[in-house]
Amino acid sequence: MAANDCAPHGGFTFDLVYRNEMMARAGLKLPKARKTGTTIAGIIYKDGVVLGADTRATEGSIVADKNCAKIHYIAPNIYCCGAGTAADTENVTNMISSQLELHRLQTERKSLVVTACRMLKQYLFRYQGHVSAALVLGGVDKDGPHLYSIYPHGSVDTLPFVTMGSGSLAAMAVFESRFKPNMELDEAKQLVHDAIAAGIFNDLGSGSNVDLCVITAAGVDYIRPHDIANVRPPRQQEYIFAPGTTGILTEEVDRFEVAEVAPPAVGVSMEVA
């Protein structure tokens, strides 16, 4: 083989297209992106940060968990809402929380929110979006309240109000119409609640309850649940069907004979041939 044949050539290559067509004809299904659902949000108010999240965890079209905690602990003054794959969000936040704990023990200083943001975005960028964790990071440090939205590929937005997840558009519509700077605590909590409720009622991937986390310089108030958005109403009637309502097409009976074996008496040895 000549040396020139091994040199890289410019332009596009479609080798994988032919391979994928061959695999499809052989009956192999190509992998698909995992569809997730969540509504998480956060705002900066006069004295700190308010984070909010729904509590529905889905597995495809199945509701796997109706009371999933999506607001994760990072540091005593920093919390993080996670959207995407539950295992990714939980393990990424646990890992960064552990690293920040070691950093505090080494420096004997309170963690900065920008430190947690940098550690999270560098970790996610390293995996180029294959770690499915979309995060809303909020906290209060010596420089005041901070709020970041961190995307799975590692990009970051710094805004006074942010939303993430499949219900983020409905939540953002509430924020854009009602947010104002220097809000009072009760007004900020109601706004975040209404934004999460908008995602719950307008997005099939979001549902169940509304969790809130209020972070100030004085401490953290983790309210779980803050509100039960989808209350199951009582049944109006009982569904009791008479025997024979459903027709039996086929019937097969397998009979088993159960033989009882008495246990050996105490003190009697058993000889094995």
PDB file of N, CA and C in Angstrom, residues 117-187:
ATOM      1  N   CYS A 117     -20.016  26.239  40.784  1.00  0.00           N
ATOM      2  CA  CYS A 117     -20.400  26.378  39.370  1.00  0.00           C
ATOM      3  C   CYS A 117     -19.252  25.952  38.453  1.00  0.00           C
ATOM      4  N   ARG A 118     -18.040  26.386  38.786  1.00  0.00           N
ATOM      5  CA  ARG A 118     -16.895  26.047  37.932  1.00  0.00           C
ATOM      6  C   ARG A 118     -16.619  24.540  37.958  1.00  0.00           C
ATOM      7  N   MET A 119     -16.712  23.930  39.117  1.00  0.00           N
ATOM      8  CA  MET A 119     -16.467  22.491  39.217  1.00  0.00           C
ATOM      9  C   MET A 119     -17.506  21.702  38.446  1.00  0.00           C
ATOM     10  N   LEU A 120     -18.770  22.119  38.527  1.00  0.00           N
ATOM     11  CA  LEU A 120     -19.840  21.416  37.816  1.00  0.00           C
ATOM     12  C   LEU A 120     -19.695  21.562  36.303  1.00  0.00           C
ATOM     13  N   LYS A 121     -19.459  22.774  35.824  1.00  0.00           N
ATOM     14  CA  LYS A 121     -19.406  22.971  34.370  1.00  0.00           C
ATOM     15  C   LYS A 121     -18.175  22.307  33.759  1.00  0.00           C
ATOM     16  N   GLN A 122     -17.045  22.293  34.472  1.00  0.00           N
ATOM     17  CA  GLN A 122     -15.864  21.624  33.933  1.00  0.00           C
ATOM     18  C   GLN A 122     -16.064  20.119  33.870  1.00  0.00           C
ATOM     19  N   TYR A 123     -16.743  19.562  34.866  1.00  0.00           N
ATOM     20  CA  TYR A 123     -17.010  18.124  34.844  1.00  0.00           C
ATOM     21  C   TYR A 123     -17.947  17.768  33.694  1.00  0.00           C
ATOM     22  N   LEU A 124     -19.013  18.541  33.507  1.00  0.00           N
ATOM     23  CA  LEU A 124     -19.962  18.241  32.436  1.00  0.00           C
ATOM     24  C   LEU A 124     -19.343  18.449  31.061  1.00  0.00           C
ATOM     25  N   PHE A 125     -18.519  19.489  30.899  1.00  0.00           N
ATOM     26  CA  PHE A 125     -17.877  19.730  29.603  1.00  0.00           C
ATOM     27  C   PHE A 125     -16.932  18.593  29.235  1.00  0.00           C
ATOM     28  N   ARG A 126     -16.334  17.971  30.234  1.00  0.00           N
ATOM     29  CA  ARG A 126     -15.398  16.883  29.975  1.00  0.00           C
ATOM     30  C   ARG A 126     -16.090  15.727  29.267  1.00  0.00           C
ATOM     31  N   TYR A 127     -17.376  15.518  29.524  1.00  0.00           N
ATOM     32  CA  TYR A 127     -18.112  14.400  28.930  1.00  0.00           C
ATOM     33  C   TYR A 127     -18.998  14.824  27.770  1.00  0.00           C
ATOM     34  N   GLN A 128     -18.899  16.065  27.333  1.00  0.00           N
ATOM     35  CA  GLN A 128     -19.513  16.528  26.088  1.00  0.00           C
ATOM     36  C   GLN A 128     -21.015  16.262  26.017  1.00  0.00           C
ATOM     37  N   GLY A 129     -21.711  16.394  27.136  1.00  0.00           N
ATOM     38  CA  GLY A 129     -23.155  16.233  27.134  1.00  0.00           C
ATOM     39  C   GLY A 129     -23.642  14.827  27.357  1.00  0.00           C
ATOM     40  N   HIS A 130     -22.750  13.844  27.454  1.00  0.00           N
ATOM     41  CA  HIS A 130     -23.183  12.463  27.669  1.00  0.00           C
ATOM     42  C   HIS A 130     -23.615  12.217  29.110  1.00  0.00           C
ATOM     43  N   VAL A 131     -23.249  13.099  30.029  1.00  0.00           N
ATOM     44  CA  VAL A 131     -23.798  13.070  31.383  1.00  0.00           C
ATOM     45  C   VAL A 131     -25.034  13.979  31.372  1.00  0.00           C
ATOM     46  N   SER A 132     -26.200  13.364  31.463  1.00  0.00           N
ATOM     47  CA  SER A 132     -27.460  14.097  31.278  1.00  0.00           C
ATOM     48  C   SER A 132     -27.853  14.788  32.575  1.00  0.00           C
ATOM     49  N   ALA A 133     -27.236  15.946  32.826  1.00  0.00           N
ATOM     50  CA  ALA A 133     -27.523  16.715  34.036  1.00  0.00           C
ATOM     51  C   ALA A 133     -27.660  18.183  33.657  1.00  0.00           C
ATOM     52  N   ALA A 134     -28.887  18.694  33.694  1.00  0.00           N
ATOM     53  CA  ALA A 134     -29.155  20.113  33.513  1.00  0.00           C
ATOM     54  C   ALA A 134     -29.476  20.691  34.887  1.00  0.00           C
ATOM     55  N   LEU A 135     -28.705  21.682  35.320  1.00  0.00           N
ATOM     56  CA  LEU A 135     -28.715  22.086  36.719  1.00  0.00           C
ATOM     57  C   LEU A 135     -29.081  23.557  36.872  1.00  0.00           C
ATOM     58  N   VAL A 136     -29.753  23.859  37.986  1.00  0.00           N
ATOM     59  CA  VAL A 136     -29.979  25.229  38.432  1.00  0.00           C
ATOM     60  C   VAL A 136     -29.302  25.351  39.792  1.00  0.00           C
ATOM     61  N   LEU A 137     -28.217  26.110  39.831  1.00  0.00           N
ATOM     62  CA  LEU A 137     -27.384  26.230  41.028  1.00  0.00           C
ATOM     63  C   LEU A 137     -27.629  27.582  41.687  1.00  0.00           C
ATOM     64  N   GLY A 138     -27.908  27.554  42.987  1.00  0.00           N
ATOM     65  CA  GLY A 138     -28.149  28.793  43.714  1.00  0.00           C
ATOM     66  C   GLY A 138     -27.545  28.756  45.094  1.00  0.00           C
ATOM     67  N   GLY A 139     -27.158  29.913  45.591  1.00  0.00           N
ATOM     68  CA  GLY A 139     -26.594  29.979  46.927  1.00  0.00           C
ATOM     69  C   GLY A 139     -26.265  31.405  47.312  1.00  0.00           C
ATOM     70  N   VAL A 140     -25.855  31.569  48.569  1.00  0.00           N
ATOM     71  CA  VAL A 140     -25.489  32.867  49.115  1.00  0.00           C
ATOM     72  C   VAL A 140     -24.126  32.726  49.783  1.00  0.00           C
ATOM     73  N   ASP A 141     -23.175  33.589  49.419  1.00  0.00           N
ATOM     74  CA  ASP A 141     -21.857  33.596  50.039  1.00  0.00           C
ATOM     75  C   ASP A 141     -21.485  35.018  50.439  1.00  0.00           C
ATOM     76  N   LYS A 142     -20.198  35.266  50.641  1.00  0.00           N
ATOM     77  CA  LYS A 142     -19.752  36.577  51.101  1.00  0.00           C
ATOM     78  C   LYS A 142     -20.000  37.685  50.084  1.00  0.00           C
ATOM     79  N   ASP A 143     -20.201  37.301  48.825  1.00  0.00           N
ATOM     80  CA  ASP A 143     -20.464  38.284  47.773  1.00  0.00           C
ATOM     81  C   ASP A 143     -21.950  38.470  47.504  1.00  0.00           C
ATOM     82  N   GLY A 144     -22.823  37.792  48.263  1.00  0.00           N
ATOM     83  CA  GLY A 144     -24.254  37.939  48.086  1.00  0.00           C
ATOM     84  C   GLY A 144     -24.887  36.734  47.412  1.00  0.00           C
ATOM     85  N   PRO A 145     -26.147  36.865  46.969  1.00  0.00           N
ATOM     86  CA  PRO A 145     -26.823  35.743  46.312  1.00  0.00           C
ATOM     87  C   PRO A 145     -26.349  35.553  44.875  1.00  0.00           C
ATOM     88  N   HIS A 146     -26.330  34.279  44.446  1.00  0.00           N
ATOM     89  CA  HIS A 146     -25.898  33.941  43.083  1.00  0.00           C
ATOM     90  C   HIS A 146     -26.827  32.870  42.540  1.00  0.00           C
ATOM     91  N   LEU A 147     -27.049  32.915  41.229  1.00  0.00           N
ATOM     92  CA  LEU A 147     -27.931  31.947  40.561  1.00  0.00           C
ATOM     93  C   LEU A 147     -27.357  31.643  39.186  1.00  0.00           C
ATOM     94  N   TYR A 148     -27.197  30.345  38.895  1.00  0.00           N
ATOM     95  CA  TYR A 148     -26.634  29.900  37.618  1.00  0.00           C
ATOM     96  C   TYR A 148     -27.495  28.784  37.048  1.00  0.00           C
ATOM     97  N   SER A 149     -27.569  28.735  35.730  1.00  0.00           N
ATOM     98  CA  SER A 149     -28.125  27.568  35.038  1.00  0.00           C
ATOM     99  C   SER A 149     -26.986  26.920  34.256  1.00  0.00           C
ATOM    100  N   ILE A 150     -26.783  25.624  34.492  1.00  0.00           N
ATOM    101  CA  ILE A 150     -25.661  24.884  33.904  1.00  0.00           C
ATOM    102  C   ILE A 150     -26.238  23.818  32.984  1.00  0.00           C
ATOM    103  N   TYR A 151     -25.827  23.851  31.724  1.00  0.00           N
ATOM    104  CA  TYR A 151     -26.356  22.931  30.721  1.00  0.00           C
ATOM    105  C   TYR A 151     -25.503  21.663  30.660  1.00  0.00           C
ATOM    106  N   PRO A 152     -26.048  20.561  30.141  1.00  0.00           N
ATOM    107  CA  PRO A 152     -25.299  19.295  30.137  1.00  0.00           C
ATOM    108  C   PRO A 152     -23.977  19.348  29.380  1.00  0.00           C
ATOM    109  N   HIS A 153     -23.834  20.264  28.424  1.00  0.00           N
ATOM    110  CA  HIS A 153     -22.578  20.345  27.681  1.00  0.00           C
ATOM    111  C   HIS A 153     -21.544  21.223  28.384  1.00  0.00           C
ATOM    112  N   GLY A 154     -21.939  21.894  29.482  1.00  0.00           N
ATOM    113  CA  GLY A 154     -20.975  22.685  30.234  1.00  0.00           C
ATOM    114  C   GLY A 154     -21.122  24.181  30.114  1.00  0.00           C
ATOM    115  N   SER A 155     -22.068  24.671  29.321  1.00  0.00           N
ATOM    116  CA  SER A 155     -22.271  26.115  29.221  1.00  0.00           C
ATOM    117  C   SER A 155     -23.072  26.619  30.419  1.00  0.00           C
ATOM    118  N   VAL A 156     -22.919  27.901  30.737  1.00  0.00           N
ATOM    119  CA  VAL A 156     -23.494  28.487  31.947  1.00  0.00           C
ATOM    120  C   VAL A 156     -24.169  29.805  31.611  1.00  0.00           C
ATOM    121  N   ASP A 157     -25.324  30.041  32.223  1.00  0.00           N
ATOM    122  CA  ASP A 157     -26.008  31.336  32.175  1.00  0.00           C
ATOM    123  C   ASP A 157     -26.097  31.890  33.588  1.00  0.00           C
ATOM    124  N   THR A 158     -25.883  33.195  33.733  1.00  0.00           N
ATOM    125  CA  THR A 158     -26.028  33.887  35.013  1.00  0.00           C
ATOM    126  C   THR A 158     -27.137  34.916  34.871  1.00  0.00           C
ATOM    127  N   LEU A 159     -28.278  34.652  35.516  1.00  0.00           N
ATOM    128  CA  LEU A 159     -29.465  35.487  35.347  1.00  0.00           C
ATOM    129  C   LEU A 159     -30.163  35.652  36.692  1.00  0.00           C
ATOM    130  N   PRO A 160     -31.024  36.690  36.827  1.00  0.00           N
ATOM    131  CA  PRO A 160     -31.787  36.833  38.084  1.00  0.00           C
ATOM    132  C   PRO A 160     -32.900  35.804  38.223  1.00  0.00           C
ATOM    133  N   PHE A 161     -33.335  35.189  37.128  1.00  0.00           N
ATOM    134  CA  PHE A 161     -34.316  34.098  37.193  1.00  0.00           C
ATOM    135  C   PHE A 161     -34.034  33.129  36.067  1.00  0.00           C
ATOM    136  N   VAL A 162     -34.067  31.828  36.375  1.00  0.00           N
ATOM    137  CA  VAL A 162     -33.729  30.794  35.396  1.00  0.00           C
ATOM    138  C   VAL A 162     -34.705  29.643  35.534  1.00  0.00           C
ATOM    139  N   THR A 163     -34.885  28.898  34.444  1.00  0.00           N
ATOM    140  CA  THR A 163     -35.691  27.674  34.430  1.00  0.00           C
ATOM    141  C   THR A 163     -34.963  26.631  33.591  1.00  0.00           C
ATOM    142  N   MET A 164     -35.208  25.365  33.897  1.00  0.00           N
ATOM    143  CA  MET A 164     -34.633  24.262  33.131  1.00  0.00           C
ATOM    144  C   MET A 164     -35.640  23.119  33.117  1.00  0.00           C
ATOM    145  N   GLY A 165     -35.452  22.189  32.178  1.00  0.00           N
ATOM    146  CA  GLY A 165     -36.307  21.022  32.100  1.00  0.00           C
ATOM    147  C   GLY A 165     -37.339  21.134  30.994  1.00  0.00           C
ATOM    148  N   SER A 166     -38.115  20.061  30.843  1.00  0.00           N
ATOM    149  CA  SER A 166     -39.116  20.024  29.779  1.00  0.00           C
ATOM    150  C   SER A 166     -40.265  21.003  30.024  1.00  0.00           C
ATOM    151  N   GLY A 167     -40.515  21.375  31.280  1.00  0.00           N
ATOM    152  CA  GLY A 167     -41.551  22.363  31.583  1.00  0.00           C
ATOM    153  C   GLY A 167     -41.012  23.763  31.758  1.00  0.00           C
ATOM    154  N   SER A 168     -39.782  24.009  31.267  1.00  0.00           N
ATOM    155  CA  SER A 168     -39.137  25.304  31.498  1.00  0.00           C
ATOM    156  C   SER A 168     -39.819  26.441  30.752  1.00  0.00           C
ATOM    157  N   LEU A 169     -40.419  26.161  29.591  1.00  0.00           N
ATOM    158  CA  LEU A 169     -41.055  27.243  28.834  1.00  0.00           C
ATOM    159  C   LEU A 169     -42.271  27.790  29.572  1.00  0.00           C
ATOM    160  N   ALA A 170     -43.074  26.908  30.153  1.00  0.00           N
ATOM    161  CA  ALA A 170     -44.226  27.369  30.912  1.00  0.00           C
ATOM    162  C   ALA A 170     -43.782  28.132  32.155  1.00  0.00           C
ATOM    163  N   ALA A 171     -42.737  27.652  32.823  1.00  0.00           N
ATOM    164  CA  ALA A 171     -42.239  28.342  34.007  1.00  0.00           C
ATOM    165  C   ALA A 171     -41.631  29.696  33.647  1.00  0.00           C
ATOM    166  N   MET A 172     -40.897  29.756  32.535  1.00  0.00           N
ATOM    167  CA  MET A 172     -40.292  31.018  32.124  1.00  0.00           C
ATOM    168  C   MET A 172     -41.346  32.048  31.755  1.00  0.00           C
ATOM    169  N   ALA A 173     -42.473  31.621  31.201  1.00  0.00           N
ATOM    170  CA  ALA A 173     -43.547  32.555  30.875  1.00  0.00           C
ATOM    171  C   ALA A 173     -44.072  33.244  32.142  1.00  0.00           C
ATOM    172  N   VAL A 174     -44.153  32.498  33.238  1.00  0.00           N
ATOM    173  CA  VAL A 174     -44.593  33.087  34.508  1.00  0.00           C
ATOM    174  C   VAL A 174     -43.547  34.064  35.028  1.00  0.00           C
ATOM    175  N   PHE A 175     -42.270  33.697  34.958  1.00  0.00           N
ATOM    176  CA  PHE A 175     -41.210  34.586  35.438  1.00  0.00           C
ATOM    177  C   PHE A 175     -41.166  35.888  34.634  1.00  0.00           C
ATOM    178  N   GLU A 176     -41.224  35.781  33.316  1.00  0.00           N
ATOM    179  CA  GLU A 176     -41.094  36.973  32.486  1.00  0.00           C
ATOM    180  C   GLU A 176     -42.260  37.939  32.658  1.00  0.00           C
ATOM    181  N   SER A 177     -43.404  37.439  33.045  1.00  0.00           N
ATOM    182  CA  SER A 177     -44.567  38.315  33.203  1.00  0.00           C
ATOM    183  C   SER A 177     -44.677  38.921  34.592  1.00  0.00           C
ATOM    184  N   ARG A 178     -44.021  38.306  35.608  1.00  0.00           N
ATOM    185  CA  ARG A 178     -44.261  38.757  36.983  1.00  0.00           C
ATOM    186  C   ARG A 178     -43.007  39.054  37.783  1.00  0.00           C
ATOM    187  N   PHE A 179     -41.822  38.736  37.277  1.00  0.00           N
ATOM    188  CA  PHE A 179     -40.614  38.970  38.059  1.00  0.00           C
ATOM    189  C   PHE A 179     -40.289  40.456  38.137  1.00  0.00           C
ATOM    190  N   LYS A 180     -39.771  40.870  39.297  1.00  0.00           N
ATOM    191  CA  LYS A 180     -39.267  42.229  39.486  1.00  0.00           C
ATOM    192  C   LYS A 180     -38.133  42.173  40.495  1.00  0.00           C
ATOM    193  N   PRO A 181     -37.182  43.069  40.417  1.00  0.00           N
ATOM    194  CA  PRO A 181     -36.043  43.033  41.343  1.00  0.00           C
ATOM    195  C   PRO A 181     -36.470  43.345  42.780  1.00  0.00           C
ATOM    196  N   ASN A 182     -35.654  42.849  43.715  1.00  0.00           N
ATOM    197  CA  ASN A 182     -35.828  43.126  45.146  1.00  0.00           C
ATOM    198  C   ASN A 182     -37.217  42.737  45.646  1.00  0.00           C
ATOM    199  N   MET A 183     -37.647  41.535  45.316  1.00  0.00           N
ATOM    200  CA  MET A 183     -38.932  41.033  45.778  1.00  0.00           C
ATOM    201  C   MET A 183     -38.837  40.618  47.244  1.00  0.00           C
ATOM    202  N   GLU A 184     -39.962  40.666  47.946  1.00  0.00           N
ATOM    203  CA  GLU A 184     -40.041  40.176  49.312  1.00  0.00           C
ATOM    204  C   GLU A 184     -40.088  38.645  49.302  1.00  0.00           C
ATOM    205  N   LEU A 185     -39.844  38.038  50.466  1.00  0.00           N
ATOM    206  CA  LEU A 185     -39.753  36.582  50.547  1.00  0.00           C
ATOM    207  C   LEU A 185     -41.059  35.914  50.153  1.00  0.00           C
ATOM    208  N   ASP A 186     -42.179  36.329  50.730  1.00  0.00           N
ATOM    209  CA  ASP A 186     -43.457  35.680  50.429  1.00  0.00           C
ATOM    210  C   ASP A 186     -43.818  35.818  48.962  1.00  0.00           C
ATOM    211  N   GLU A 187     -43.540  36.982  48.392  1.00  0.00           N
ATOM    212  CA  GLU A 187     -43.837  37.192  46.973  1.00  0.00           C
ATOM    213  C   GLU A 187     -42.939  36.333  46.097  1.00  0.00           C
TER     214      GLU A 187
END
